[in-house]
Structure formats: structure tokens, C-alpha cells
Coordinates of C-alpha atoms in Angstrom, one line a residue:
M1 CA -3.7 -7.5 21.9
A2 CA -6.3 -5.0 20.8
F3 CA -6.7 -3.8 24.3
F4 CA -2.8 -2.6 24.7
T5 CA -3.2 -1.0 21.1
A6 CA -6.1 1.1 22.2
V7 CA -4.2 1.9 25.5
S8 CA -1.2 3.1 23.4
G9 CA -3.4 5.2 21.4
M10 CA -5.0 6.7 24.6
N11 CA -1.4 7.5 26.1
A12 CA -0.6 9.1 22.8
A13 CA -3.5 11.2 22.6
S14 CA -3.2 12.3 26.4
K15 CA 0.7 13.2 25.4
N16 CA -0.8 15.1 22.7
L17 CA -3.4 16.7 24.9
D18 CA -0.6 17.7 27.4
V19 CA 1.4 19.1 24.7
T20 CA -1.4 21.3 23.3
S21 CA -2.4 22.4 26.9
N22 CA 0.9 23.5 27.4
N23 CA 1.1 25.5 24.3
I24 CA -2.3 27.0 25.3
A25 CA -1.2 27.8 28.6
N26 CA 2.1 29.9 27.5
A27 CA 0.3 31.6 24.5
N28 CA 1.2 34.9 26.5
T29 CA 4.7 33.9 27.3
V30 CA 7.1 36.0 26.0
G31 CA 9.6 34.4 23.8
F32 CA 7.8 30.7 24.0
K33 CA 8.1 28.3 21.4
E34 CA 5.1 25.9 20.8
S35 CA 5.8 22.3 20.9
R36 CA 4.3 19.5 18.5
A37 CA 3.8 16.0 19.5
E38 CA 5.4 13.7 16.9
F39 CA 4.0 9.9 16.7
S40 CA 5.5 6.7 15.5
D41 CA 3.7 3.3 14.8
V42 CA 4.8 0.1 16.4
Y43 CA 5.0 -3.0 15.1
A44 CA 6.0 -6.6 16.7
A45 CA 9.0 -7.9 15.2
S46 CA 10.3 -11.5 14.8
V47 CA 13.5 -13.1 13.7
S48 CA 12.2 -13.1 10.2
G49 CA 11.1 -9.4 10.2
V50 CA 7.6 -7.9 10.4
S51 CA 4.8 -10.0 8.8
S52 CA 3.1 -8.6 5.8
I53 CA 0.0 -9.2 7.6
Q54 CA 0.6 -7.6 10.8
A55 CA -1.7 -5.4 12.1
G56 CA 0.4 -3.2 14.2
T57 CA 0.9 -2.9 18.1
G58 CA -0.3 0.6 18.5
V59 CA 1.5 3.8 18.7
R60 CA 4.5 5.6 20.7
V61 CA 5.4 9.4 21.1
A62 CA 8.5 9.7 18.9
N63 CA 9.5 13.4 20.0
V64 CA 7.9 16.5 21.6
A65 CA 9.6 19.0 18.9
Q66 CA 9.9 22.9 19.6
Q67 CA 9.1 24.8 16.6
F68 CA 11.4 28.0 16.6
T69 CA 9.2 30.0 13.9
Q70 CA 8.8 33.9 14.4
G71 CA 6.7 35.4 17.0
N72 CA 4.9 38.6 16.5
I73 CA 7.0 41.5 17.9
N74 CA 5.2 43.9 20.1
A75 CA 6.4 47.3 21.4
T76 CA 6.8 48.0 25.1
G77 CA 8.5 51.1 25.2
N78 CA 11.0 49.7 27.7
N79 CA 14.7 50.2 25.8
L80 CA 16.2 47.2 27.8
D81 CA 13.4 44.8 26.1
L82 CA 14.8 43.5 23.1
A83 CA 13.4 41.3 20.3
I84 CA 15.1 39.1 17.7
S85 CA 14.0 39.7 14.3
G86 CA 15.0 36.6 12.5
D87 CA 17.6 33.8 13.4
G88 CA 19.4 33.4 16.7
F89 CA 19.2 33.6 20.5
F90 CA 20.2 36.1 23.3
S91 CA 23.4 34.8 24.9
L92 CA 23.2 34.5 28.9
G93 CA 25.9 34.0 31.4
S94 CA 25.5 32.7 35.0
S95 CA 27.7 35.1 36.7
A96 CA 28.9 38.7 36.5
T97 CA 32.3 37.1 35.6
S98 CA 31.4 34.8 33.0
D99 CA 33.1 34.9 29.8
Q100 CA 30.9 32.2 27.8
P101 CA 27.2 31.7 27.8
T102 CA 25.5 28.8 29.4
A103 CA 21.9 29.6 28.4
F104 CA 20.1 30.9 25.4
T105 CA 16.7 32.5 25.0
R106 CA 14.3 34.4 22.7
D107 CA 12.9 36.3 25.7
G108 CA 14.3 39.5 25.7
E109 CA 12.8 41.0 28.7
F110 CA 15.9 42.4 30.5
K111 CA 16.4 45.0 33.2
L112 CA 19.1 46.2 35.5
D113 CA 20.1 44.5 38.8
K114 CA 21.4 46.5 41.7
E115 CA 25.1 46.5 40.3
G116 CA 24.4 47.6 36.8
Y117 CA 24.1 44.5 35.1
V118 CA 21.7 43.7 32.4
V119 CA 19.8 40.6 33.7
N120 CA 16.8 38.6 32.7
N121 CA 13.9 37.7 35.1
Q122 CA 15.8 34.8 36.4
G123 CA 19.2 36.7 36.9
L124 CA 21.1 35.4 34.1
Y125 CA 23.5 38.0 32.5
L126 CA 23.0 39.4 28.9
M127 CA 26.3 38.5 27.1
T128 CA 27.8 41.1 24.9
F129 CA 30.9 41.6 22.7
K130 CA 33.7 43.7 24.5
P131 CA 34.0 47.3 22.8
N132 CA 37.7 48.3 22.0
G133 CA 37.0 51.7 22.4
T134 CA 34.0 54.4 23.2
T135 CA 33.0 54.5 19.8
V136 CA 31.4 52.3 17.0
A137 CA 34.4 53.0 14.7
A138 CA 36.7 51.5 17.5
G139 CA 34.9 48.0 16.7
F140 CA 34.3 45.2 19.2
S141 CA 36.3 42.2 20.0
T142 CA 33.9 39.3 18.8
G143 CA 36.3 36.6 20.3
V144 CA 35.6 38.3 23.9
L145 CA 32.2 38.3 25.4
Q146 CA 31.5 39.8 28.8
P147 CA 28.1 40.7 31.0
L148 CA 26.7 44.1 29.8
Q149 CA 26.8 46.4 32.8
V150 CA 25.6 49.9 32.6
K151 CA 27.6 52.1 35.4
A152 CA 26.0 55.4 36.5
N153 CA 28.8 57.2 36.3
Q154 CA 29.6 60.6 34.6
G155 CA 30.5 61.1 30.9
S156 CA 34.2 62.0 30.6
P157 CA 34.7 65.3 29.0
T158 CA 36.3 65.6 25.3
A159 CA 38.4 68.5 24.4
T160 CA 37.6 70.3 21.2
S161 CA 40.2 69.6 18.5
T162 CA 38.3 70.6 15.1
I163 CA 36.2 73.2 14.6
G164 CA 34.0 73.5 11.1
V165 CA 32.7 76.5 9.9
S166 CA 30.7 76.9 6.5
S167 CA 29.6 80.7 6.0
N168 CA 29.4 83.5 3.0
L169 CA 31.8 86.2 3.3
Q170 CA 30.3 89.1 1.5
S171 CA 32.2 89.6 -1.6
T172 CA 31.5 93.5 -1.5
Q173 CA 33.1 94.1 1.4
V174 CA 36.4 95.9 1.7
A175 CA 39.2 96.3 4.4
P176 CA 38.2 98.1 7.4
T177 CA 39.5 101.6 8.1
A178 CA 41.3 100.1 11.5
T179 CA 44.5 98.3 10.6
T180 CA 44.4 96.5 13.9
V181 CA 41.6 93.9 14.7
D182 CA 40.4 94.8 18.1
P183 CA 36.7 93.1 19.1
A184 CA 35.9 96.6 21.1
V185 CA 36.4 98.4 17.7
P186 CA 33.7 97.3 15.1
N187 CA 35.2 99.0 12.2
S188 CA 38.5 96.9 12.7
Y189 CA 37.0 93.8 11.1
N190 CA 34.2 92.8 8.8
H191 CA 32.3 89.7 9.9
S192 CA 32.8 87.3 13.1
T193 CA 31.6 83.8 14.3
S194 CA 31.6 82.5 17.9
L195 CA 31.3 79.1 19.6
T196 CA 31.8 77.3 22.8
I197 CA 34.5 74.9 22.8
Y198 CA 35.9 72.8 25.7
D199 CA 39.3 71.9 27.4
S200 CA 40.3 68.5 28.6
Q201 CA 38.4 68.7 31.8
G202 CA 35.1 70.1 30.4
N203 CA 35.5 73.8 31.1
S204 CA 33.8 75.9 28.5
H205 CA 35.6 78.6 26.6
I206 CA 34.5 81.0 23.6
A207 CA 36.1 80.9 20.4
T208 CA 35.7 83.8 18.2
T209 CA 36.8 84.1 14.5
Y210 CA 37.2 87.7 12.9
Y211 CA 37.2 87.9 9.2
V212 CA 39.0 91.1 7.7
S213 CA 38.6 91.5 3.8
Q214 CA 42.0 92.4 1.9
S215 CA 40.0 94.1 -1.2
P216 CA 40.8 96.0 -2.9
T217 CA 44.5 95.8 -2.6
T218 CA 44.1 92.0 -2.6
P219 CA 40.9 90.6 -3.8
N220 CA 39.4 87.4 -3.0
T221 CA 41.4 87.5 0.1
W222 CA 40.4 87.4 3.6
N223 CA 42.3 87.0 7.1
T224 CA 41.1 85.3 9.7
Y225 CA 42.1 86.2 13.4
L226 CA 41.4 83.8 16.4
F227 CA 40.2 85.4 20.1
V228 CA 39.6 82.9 22.9
D229 CA 37.4 84.1 25.9
G230 CA 38.6 87.4 24.6
K231 CA 42.1 87.1 24.4
P232 CA 44.1 87.4 21.0
I233 CA 45.7 83.9 20.0
N234 CA 48.6 83.4 17.6
T235 CA 48.6 80.7 15.2
D236 CA 51.3 79.0 16.9
G237 CA 49.2 79.0 20.5
T238 CA 50.9 81.7 22.2
A239 CA 49.0 84.8 23.2
A240 CA 49.3 88.3 21.2
P241 CA 50.4 91.0 23.1
L242 CA 48.0 93.4 24.8
P243 CA 46.9 96.2 24.3
L244 CA 46.7 95.1 20.5
D245 CA 49.4 96.4 18.5
G246 CA 48.9 94.7 15.1
S247 CA 51.3 92.2 15.6
Q248 CA 48.8 89.2 16.0
S249 CA 49.4 86.4 13.5
F250 CA 46.6 85.4 11.2
K251 CA 45.6 82.6 8.6
T252 CA 44.6 83.5 5.2
M253 CA 41.9 82.2 2.8
T254 CA 41.5 83.0 -0.7
F255 CA 38.6 82.5 -3.2
D256 CA 38.7 82.2 -7.0
T257 CA 36.8 84.4 -9.3
A258 CA 33.5 82.4 -8.8
G259 CA 33.6 82.8 -5.0
N260 CA 34.6 79.4 -4.1
L261 CA 37.4 78.7 -1.6
T262 CA 40.8 77.6 -2.9
T263 CA 42.8 77.4 0.4
V264 CA 43.5 73.8 1.4
M265 CA 41.9 73.1 4.6
P266 CA 42.4 72.5 7.6
L267 CA 44.1 75.7 9.0
A268 CA 45.7 74.7 12.6
Y269 CA 46.2 76.9 15.7
G270 CA 48.1 75.8 18.9
P271 CA 48.8 74.4 20.9
I272 CA 47.2 77.0 23.3
D273 CA 48.4 76.6 26.9
S274 CA 45.9 76.5 29.5
T275 CA 47.6 79.4 31.4
T276 CA 47.3 81.5 28.3
L277 CA 43.5 81.5 29.1
D278 CA 43.1 81.6 32.9
P279 CA 46.1 81.3 35.1
N280 CA 44.5 79.1 37.3
L281 CA 43.8 76.2 34.7
N282 CA 45.8 73.2 34.5
V283 CA 44.4 71.2 31.6
D284 CA 45.9 70.0 28.5
S285 CA 46.7 72.3 25.9
L286 CA 44.3 73.0 23.0
S287 CA 45.2 72.3 19.6
L288 CA 42.7 73.4 17.0
T289 CA 42.3 72.8 13.4
F290 CA 39.6 74.9 11.7
D291 CA 38.0 73.7 8.4
F292 CA 36.4 76.2 6.5
T293 CA 35.1 73.8 3.8
G294 CA 31.8 75.3 2.1
T295 CA 32.7 78.7 2.8
T296 CA 31.9 80.9 0.0
Q297 CA 32.5 84.6 -1.3
Y298 CA 29.2 85.7 -3.0
S299 CA 27.6 89.2 -3.2
S300 CA 24.8 88.0 -0.7
V301 CA 25.0 89.2 2.7
F302 CA 27.2 87.6 5.6
S303 CA 25.8 84.3 6.6
V304 CA 26.6 81.3 8.9
N305 CA 25.4 77.9 7.2
N306 CA 27.0 75.7 9.6
L307 CA 29.0 75.9 12.9
A308 CA 30.4 73.1 14.7
Q309 CA 32.9 71.3 17.1
N310 CA 33.8 68.2 18.4
G311 CA 34.3 68.7 22.2
F312 CA 32.0 67.7 25.1
P313 CA 31.8 68.8 28.7
S314 CA 31.3 66.1 31.5
G315 CA 27.7 64.7 31.7
N316 CA 25.4 62.9 33.7
L317 CA 24.1 59.3 32.3
I318 CA 20.6 60.0 31.2
G319 CA 19.7 56.7 29.1
I320 CA 20.6 53.6 27.2
D321 CA 19.8 53.1 23.5
I322 CA 20.6 49.7 21.3
D323 CA 20.3 49.9 17.5
D324 CA 19.2 47.2 15.4
S325 CA 23.0 46.1 15.0
G326 CA 23.0 45.3 19.0
V327 CA 25.3 48.1 19.7
V328 CA 24.6 49.6 23.3
Y329 CA 25.0 53.2 23.7
A330 CA 25.2 55.0 27.4
K331 CA 23.7 58.5 26.5
Y332 CA 24.9 61.4 28.5
S333 CA 23.3 64.9 29.3
N334 CA 26.3 66.6 27.3
G335 CA 24.9 64.9 24.0
K336 CA 27.8 62.4 24.3
A337 CA 27.2 58.8 23.6
E338 CA 29.7 55.9 24.4
T339 CA 29.5 52.2 23.4
L340 CA 29.3 49.8 26.2
G341 CA 29.0 46.9 24.1
Q342 CA 27.5 44.8 21.3
V343 CA 24.8 42.2 21.9
A344 CA 26.0 38.9 21.0
L345 CA 23.5 36.1 19.2
S346 CA 23.9 32.7 19.3
R347 CA 22.7 30.1 16.6
F348 CA 23.0 26.2 16.1
P349 CA 22.8 23.8 13.2
N350 CA 19.6 22.0 14.9
P351 CA 17.8 24.4 17.4
Q352 CA 15.3 21.5 17.9
G353 CA 18.2 19.4 19.4
L354 CA 18.7 22.4 22.4
A355 CA 18.1 21.0 25.9
K356 CA 15.2 22.4 27.5
L357 CA 15.9 24.3 30.7
G358 CA 12.8 25.9 31.2
D359 CA 12.0 29.7 31.8
T360 CA 12.1 29.9 28.1
T361 CA 15.8 29.0 28.1
W362 CA 17.8 26.4 26.5
A363 CA 21.2 24.7 26.6
Q364 CA 23.6 23.6 24.1
S365 CA 23.6 19.6 23.5
A366 CA 25.1 17.0 21.6
D367 CA 22.1 17.0 19.2
S368 CA 21.8 20.8 18.5
G369 CA 25.6 21.1 17.3
E370 CA 28.1 23.6 18.0
R371 CA 27.2 27.2 18.8
I372 CA 27.9 29.7 16.2
V373 CA 28.0 33.3 17.6
G374 CA 27.6 36.5 15.6
A375 CA 26.5 40.1 15.9
P376 CA 22.9 40.9 15.1
G377 CA 22.2 41.6 11.3
T378 CA 25.3 40.0 10.1
G379 CA 25.5 36.7 8.1
S380 CA 22.3 34.6 8.9
F381 CA 21.7 36.4 12.2
G382 CA 18.5 38.7 12.8
K383 CA 18.4 42.1 13.6
I384 CA 17.5 43.5 17.0
Q385 CA 14.6 45.6 18.1
S386 CA 14.9 47.8 21.1
G387 CA 11.8 48.7 22.9
A388 CA 9.8 45.6 22.2
V389 CA 9.7 41.7 23.0
E390 CA 9.0 38.7 20.7
A391 CA 5.5 37.2 21.7
S392 CA 4.8 33.6 21.9
N393 CA 4.4 31.7 18.5
V394 CA 1.4 29.9 19.7
D395 CA -1.6 30.1 17.3
L396 CA -4.7 29.6 19.7
T397 CA -7.1 29.1 16.9
S398 CA -4.8 26.1 15.8
E399 CA -4.4 24.9 19.2
L400 CA -7.9 24.7 19.9
V401 CA -8.6 22.7 16.9
R402 CA -5.9 20.4 17.8
L403 CA -7.6 20.2 21.4
I404 CA -10.8 18.8 19.7
I405 CA -8.8 16.6 17.6
G406 CA -6.7 15.1 20.6
Q407 CA -10.2 14.7 22.5
Q408 CA -11.6 12.7 19.7
A409 CA -8.6 10.7 19.3
Y410 CA -8.7 9.7 23.1
Q411 CA -12.5 8.9 22.7
A412 CA -11.9 6.8 19.8
N413 CA -9.4 4.8 21.5
A414 CA -11.3 4.6 24.5
Q415 CA -14.2 3.2 22.3
A416 CA -12.0 0.7 20.8
I417 CA -11.2 -0.7 24.4
S418 CA -15.1 -0.8 25.0
V419 CA -16.0 -2.7 21.9
E420 CA -12.7 -5.1 22.7
K421 CA -14.4 -5.6 26.2
T422 CA -17.8 -6.4 24.4
V423 CA -16.3 -9.0 21.8
T424 CA -14.3 -10.5 24.8
E425 CA -17.4 -10.8 27.0
T426 CA -19.4 -12.6 24.1
I427 CA -16.6 -15.3 23.6
L428 CA -16.8 -16.0 27.4
N429 CA -20.4 -16.4 27.3
I430 CA -20.3 -19.1 24.9
R431 CA -21.8 -22.3 26.3

């Protein structure tokens, strides 16, 4: 019996060496999780149970359990490389039409295939939540998963609808001597601001606002006149007559005695028909709202603190960004960013019960429990780090120590067989 007991010990030690060697071999495999050989003792049982003086019949391998502890996160500089800091697995689909994942991994080495899909080294597709629009504010459909695809198309233009201006209008200014605002006549206005705006096809236009003080007749009051591409625009969006005759309509801003703006914002202009700006244009009408919040009337010289608008021209794709919540942005040369999806993470009640598929991927099994899907950074899910990968969680020092222990266990069991052989020979040599 001792022979078989020692043989079981050698088999167990050999399996331990196999597991340790596999860990060492994968010390540099991205997303790899080390395994641990777990053993159970073996007793021969009878109808009456195990005898109290039973010595045992050896050992068996009870399980080879993977340890899903966090690996170090190493920077790579490649935006499509992803690492999970915390709990969860990347969800992978088997085809470009997949709506549910078939495999899961911690290996975040992703790249684009020829059709623009984000895939891993085995060609499995990274699954994301479908965006409801082109902005984060529009949200994501967390019940709808789809493979992430990056299309190298042009970013669509966005027509300007709001203009923000924050400035200081010099309080010591008085009404100009010329009564009709004319850009060609400097003494017909006090100050002006200009910025580029865009129509629905991405064509650029110059919007200039002229500020005219009404002091001393009406103190703390300024009239604002809008010109687009040098053409005078009435507040209802129609063109003022040329040559200028003083009939152009305007908006009025008032200030209190402390120089603070009291006019309710915003101020609306439009709609401005495209043919008003250019007879050859055929685009959507421009409706502009001006927000002068933050504008003051102090004695200091005229200054512009902020000048912004929300339109964009068309642009070319220049890169991909992924934030820590897994939101994927397509960035365009016009400064615009559109959401392509949100990385879908999966976790399981018992990750050690996942079925091993190889290539650092796993599949759901009866032992793992049902998949729980969620967004990075929510609930128990970890956050995403772009431009980095999670290294193997193998500790080489510990594995080398285990290698020595496993070798000693194997040698000790081999020695037990040698001793049993000597005892057996002694018995056989009795005369």
C-alpha cells in the first residue's frame, strides 16, 4: 500500500510542478492569472466508515484554481490598450453581429481590424453599450451591446446656435457722434467683438457685434448691433437695408449703478436665412442666441474675457480617446468629439468557476454563476485605464520557492518508494 501512497504523492507533486511551471512560463503574459494546485487527502472507507487507525492512502489533486488578484498596470502609450483597475472582465463577441458576449478576458491588448472593429489578438470583438446619441449627456443603452467600430469618416458639422460673450464695456464712454452704426465709420460705435460661426454644412461666417453707449441720455445702457459677414442683421433675422439708414433693429443691455448686468439673458437673433448671407448658399437658417452673462460696465478700458460659440466645421478623424468610465470618443480635427460607445464589463459571483478557454479568456459556466454586466466605475466594477495593460499577477519569487518545495516533495515521495522497496526486499530475503 505504501508504494501506491508514495506514487500518489509523486503524481500530486508533479501536478504542482506543472502548475508552477505554467505560472512561470506566463509571467509576462498580459492579463494572465496565476493558478494554485489544491490537494485533498485520501482514505480507504468501508461500510463502517474510516477507521480511527487508518493511515490514509495518499493524496489527490482537488482543484487547480486560478487566482484573480489584481496585476500591475503598465503604461503602453497605445490608446486602444485597456486595463481594468478593480473587478470585472472585458466582454468579447465572436462576430461583428454579436449582441451578447461569448468570452471574457482581462487582457486589454486591442487593435483595429480592416473594417474598423476593435478586436483582440484572437479576432474577438470588444463589446460596448450602444450610445443613444453623439454625446455623453445622451446616455447609453446598457441593455444593448454591440461590437465597437471606429469608422474613418468625416465628423459632421454642427451649426452655431449659441454665442457666449463676457466683456467689460467702459463706463466712461458716451454715445458716438454718428447716429447710424456703420463698421466703416469708427465713430459710429464704441466697441466691437468678432468670432467665427458655422452653418449646418460647416461653412464659416464672421459674426461681429457692435456696442453703442446711450450715455449720457440714457445712462448704463448699451445697444448691440449684429453684422454677419459684413451684412447688417435685424433681430428677427432679416437683412437691414443697404446703404445703412439707421433702421437696423438692435438689442439693449442695461446695467445697475454698480456696473452689473441686469438684462435677462439670452438675447435671440433669427432665424437668419442663408440667402441673406450668400445667394448661392442653401443651408438651414441660423438661429442665434447671445449670452452676455459676466459682462460688466466698469471704468476700466474695454476688454474681452470670454468669447465662445458651439458650432463646428466638418473634420477628419484624428484619434480615439477612452476615459476611466469606459466611454469611447472619436476625436476630429475640428475639435469635435463624438461618443462611439461605452465599454461593457462583466463580473461573476464565482470567477474561479469560469471555464478556461485559453488565450487568457474564459467562458461562463454553471459554477461561475450568471453574468452581471455593468459600466466601468459603477457598483463593484473597476475603472478603465486607457494606454495601459494589466500585467500577469505571477510573483516570480514566490513561484521559484514553490518550485523548490515541489521538487523536494517529489524527491521525498520517491525516497518513500525506495525505502518501501528495501523493506520489501528484506522480507523476501528472510530464510
